[in-house]
Amino acid sequence: MTKFKALGLNEALLQAIEDLGFETPSEVQEKTIPILLQDETDLVALAQTGTGKTAAFGFPLIQKIHSESRTTQGVILSPTRELCLQITNEMQLYAKYVKGLNIVAIYGGASIVEQSKQIKRGAQIIVATPGRMKDMIGRGMIDISKIDYCILDEADEMLNMGFFEDIKDILSTTPKEKSTWLFSATMPKEVSTIAKKFMNQPQEVTVGTKNSGVDTVQHEYYVVGGRDRYEALKRLADANPGIFSVVFCRTKRDTQRVAEKLIEDGYNAGALHGDLSQNQRDLVMNSFRKKQIQMLVATDVAARGIDVDDISHVINYQLPDEIETYTHRSGRTGRAGKSGISMVIITRSELRKIKTIENMIKQQFETKKIPSGMEICEIQLYHLASKIRNTKINNAVDNYLPAINDVFEGLDREELIKKIISVEFTRFYSYYSKVKDLNSSEGQRGEREPRSSKGTEVSSDGSVRYFINVGEKDGYDWMSLKDFLRDTLEIGKDDVYRVDVKDSFSFFNTDAQFTDLILNTFKEFKVDGRFVNVEVSKSPEGGGGRRGKDKGRRRDKDSKKGKFKERSFSKGSSQRTGKRRSKKRDGFF
Ligand code: ADP
Ligand code: MG
């Protein structure tokens, strides 16, 4: 009780708090209440659900309102009708001993006339859902042009639900010199956009770590034959050109073996396990921190001390013996507010373990397919194209330009582009166009019959894969891109899946029924003045009919040799002699 008093709350509130039985302030209350009581300031507060955010803004708001005036002074926006009512109820309990204070709830699905009457009687505080609020402002039923305080509660949810435009319109009818308090559990890009656009040097309060929730990690599994594990690992790496990952193996021997094979195949890999000397381990960890190693193959024990924040992928080459260990593994990614992906390479006989893990982590896995050779080719192709585009021009080439122009004389732009791309791509294509499908055909969950639609390429599970020309460079990760697509297309939460964000482009899937909607929506579509373009990807997952088993195997064996050569060549002659390890591998090219 005395602790609440120390925050600066007045007698009326302290009495109500006593009635409620609150004994000590929660962390978010302790941090925000003094700031909000003392200063007229904008504020962003991040705290998980259930941490007492309502009181964190409710107490100071009630204390600062002049209840003798009937003017509307405070507005609280909240995403749903339920929350709106819940906040109103809580606030009314807090304000129990404040005479003349009216707190009114405004939300859709109830009589607008009745709500309007309540407002007319004088509501110093209005708690509202954005849709109804905008509606009532439009009809002249509410005047919020004199408010002093605007609170955006559960801001991430409101934006998730597509209320950005409504919020913008509502805020445009409020006075400039008010204080805006934003409360949110997470801080996705859209929320920081709001903070930047509509707030004035907000103070920031964070409780716990930002996005500490495990929901920043996406869990995926890939069903393959036991002998295809290594090949699958390589494909996962090739399908993610910017990968920065920890690959977990069960034993020291496997760890060493997989790392050695990866290095031999031209990847920037390293091993971390207990048979290495301390000195060797330090060297590996240093290279990993500097991202000279993109794939750190490790045992569970050795990986315990890894304190690197921006790991993009955790790959379970094999599942751990103890299921509990999985959490430690996946927790290596999705740290410090970033999102991450935890992949499991699994055989059919181990599938039941996925259920056990799901129960343990209280999150669902997504069944995914090892990308087909053509799909990887496509990813690498776009990667190469954007790499060329983003390459800084070396002015030393100017001297040679006249001669080079002579060489290229007579080639038009399109031809030239095709040729430049083909220099690298042909070698790559010739490897991956021959490889087999690695996905174990039975035992995957949720498989559907193919559904075709007007010549679009529909994959075996009835979904269509798309290419979109935004990626990490534009500030997206799989979560925010999913949110963006969902909001833009106004489709359901689970209608967009298999979101793979690469450096400057991404892929995603939807069921075939959404294809028209998507292609129409993204015709001439601009974000921040830039065209955002979506196309149907040419290689839907699963690739095309290369399932002949024996043929596939033999070819695979041949091409493995071929590939080693290709990788060496593509690195240039100086690296052919063993320097590969220290060179940063950037995709295939
Ligand atoms: P959030 O908005 O952060 O999800 P709420 O404001 O809805 O959290 O609070 C969650 C629950 O905790 C509510 O039932 C509320 O009455 C209760 N509560 C809030 N502050 C305290 C406190 N200091 N002590 C005890 N219970 C509290
Ligand atoms: Mg809340």
mmCIF file of N, CA and C and ligand atoms in Angstrom, residues 4 22 24-26 29 48-54 90, ligand 1:
data_model
loop_
_atom_site.group_PDB
_atom_site.id
_atom_site.type_symbol
_atom_site.label_atom_id
_atom_site.label_comp_id
_atom_site.label_asym_id
_atom_site.label_seq_id
_atom_site.Cartn_x
_atom_site.Cartn_y
_atom_site.Cartn_z
ATOM 1 N N PHE A 4 2.300 2.096 -3.280
ATOM 2 C CA PHE A 4 1.449 2.826 -4.217
ATOM 3 C C PHE A 4 1.479 4.317 -3.889
ATOM 4 N N PHE A 22 -5.039 -4.839 -4.244
ATOM 5 C CA PHE A 22 -3.676 -4.780 -4.796
ATOM 6 C C PHE A 22 -2.725 -4.400 -3.675
ATOM 7 N N THR A 24 1.100 -4.565 -3.927
ATOM 8 C CA THR A 24 2.272 -3.827 -4.433
ATOM 9 C C THR A 24 2.092 -3.561 -5.929
ATOM 10 N N PRO A 25 2.647 -2.449 -6.388
ATOM 11 C CA PRO A 25 2.545 -2.159 -7.824
ATOM 12 C C PRO A 25 3.319 -3.180 -8.649
ATOM 13 N N SER A 26 2.841 -3.478 -9.812
ATOM 14 C CA SER A 26 3.604 -4.344 -10.719
ATOM 15 C C SER A 26 4.727 -3.511 -11.333
ATOM 16 N N GLN A 29 3.730 -0.756 -13.653
ATOM 17 C CA GLN A 29 3.083 0.324 -12.905
ATOM 18 C C GLN A 29 4.123 1.173 -12.183
ATOM 19 N N GLN A 48 4.429 -7.527 -21.316
ATOM 20 C CA GLN A 48 3.619 -8.673 -21.708
ATOM 21 C C GLN A 48 2.184 -8.557 -21.170
ATOM 22 N N THR A 49 1.317 -9.383 -21.714
ATOM 23 C CA THR A 49 -0.069 -9.430 -21.263
ATOM 24 C C THR A 49 -0.118 -9.851 -19.786
ATOM 25 N N GLY A 50 -1.068 -9.282 -19.081
ATOM 26 C CA GLY A 50 -1.268 -9.687 -17.689
ATOM 27 C C GLY A 50 -0.318 -9.030 -16.709
ATOM 28 N N THR A 51 0.368 -7.982 -17.130
ATOM 29 C CA THR A 51 1.329 -7.343 -16.236
ATOM 30 C C THR A 51 0.750 -6.085 -15.570
ATOM 31 N N GLY A 52 -0.550 -5.847 -15.783
ATOM 32 C CA GLY A 52 -1.193 -4.719 -15.114
ATOM 33 C C GLY A 52 -1.074 -3.393 -15.852
ATOM 34 N N LYS A 53 -1.150 -3.460 -17.150
ATOM 35 C CA LYS A 53 -1.006 -2.230 -17.942
ATOM 36 C C LYS A 53 -2.197 -1.284 -17.751
ATOM 37 N N THR A 54 -3.386 -1.871 -17.553
ATOM 38 C CA THR A 54 -4.579 -1.019 -17.411
ATOM 39 C C THR A 54 -4.407 -0.009 -16.278
ATOM 40 N N GLU A 90 -12.662 -2.030 -15.180
ATOM 41 C CA GLU A 90 -11.510 -1.817 -14.295
ATOM 42 C C GLU A 90 -11.416 -0.345 -13.909
HETATM 43 P P1 ADP B 1 -2.510 -6.230 -19.081
HETATM 44 O O1 ADP B 1 -3.298 -5.094 -19.615
HETATM 45 O O2 ADP B 1 -1.096 -5.873 -18.918
HETATM 46 O O3 ADP B 1 -2.728 -7.490 -19.846
HETATM 47 P P2 ADP B 1 -4.298 -6.015 -16.859
HETATM 48 O O4 ADP B 1 -4.190 -4.550 -16.662
HETATM 49 O O5 ADP B 1 -5.496 -6.530 -17.590
HETATM 50 O O6 ADP B 1 -2.984 -6.522 -17.571
HETATM 51 O O7 ADP B 1 -4.139 -6.731 -15.442
HETATM 52 C C1 ADP B 1 -4.214 -8.115 -15.283
HETATM 53 C C2 ADP B 1 -4.844 -8.463 -13.933
HETATM 54 O O8 ADP B 1 -3.976 -8.105 -12.882
HETATM 55 C C3 ADP B 1 -6.144 -7.732 -13.691
HETATM 56 O O9 ADP B 1 -7.066 -8.645 -13.161
HETATM 57 C C4 ADP B 1 -5.792 -6.684 -12.657
HETATM 58 O O10 ADP B 1 -6.885 -6.400 -11.818
HETATM 59 C C5 ADP B 1 -4.659 -7.323 -11.908
HETATM 60 N N1 ADP B 1 -3.700 -6.371 -11.342
HETATM 61 C C6 ADP B 1 -3.233 -5.258 -11.943
HETATM 62 N N2 ADP B 1 -2.343 -4.628 -11.152
HETATM 63 C C7 ADP B 1 -2.219 -5.357 -10.025
HETATM 64 C C8 ADP B 1 -1.447 -5.233 -8.826
HETATM 65 N N3 ADP B 1 -0.592 -4.227 -8.640
HETATM 66 N N4 ADP B 1 -1.578 -6.189 -7.873
HETATM 67 C C9 ADP B 1 -2.421 -7.205 -8.054
HETATM 68 N N5 ADP B 1 -3.184 -7.389 -9.159
HETATM 69 C C10 ADP B 1 -3.087 -6.481 -10.153
#
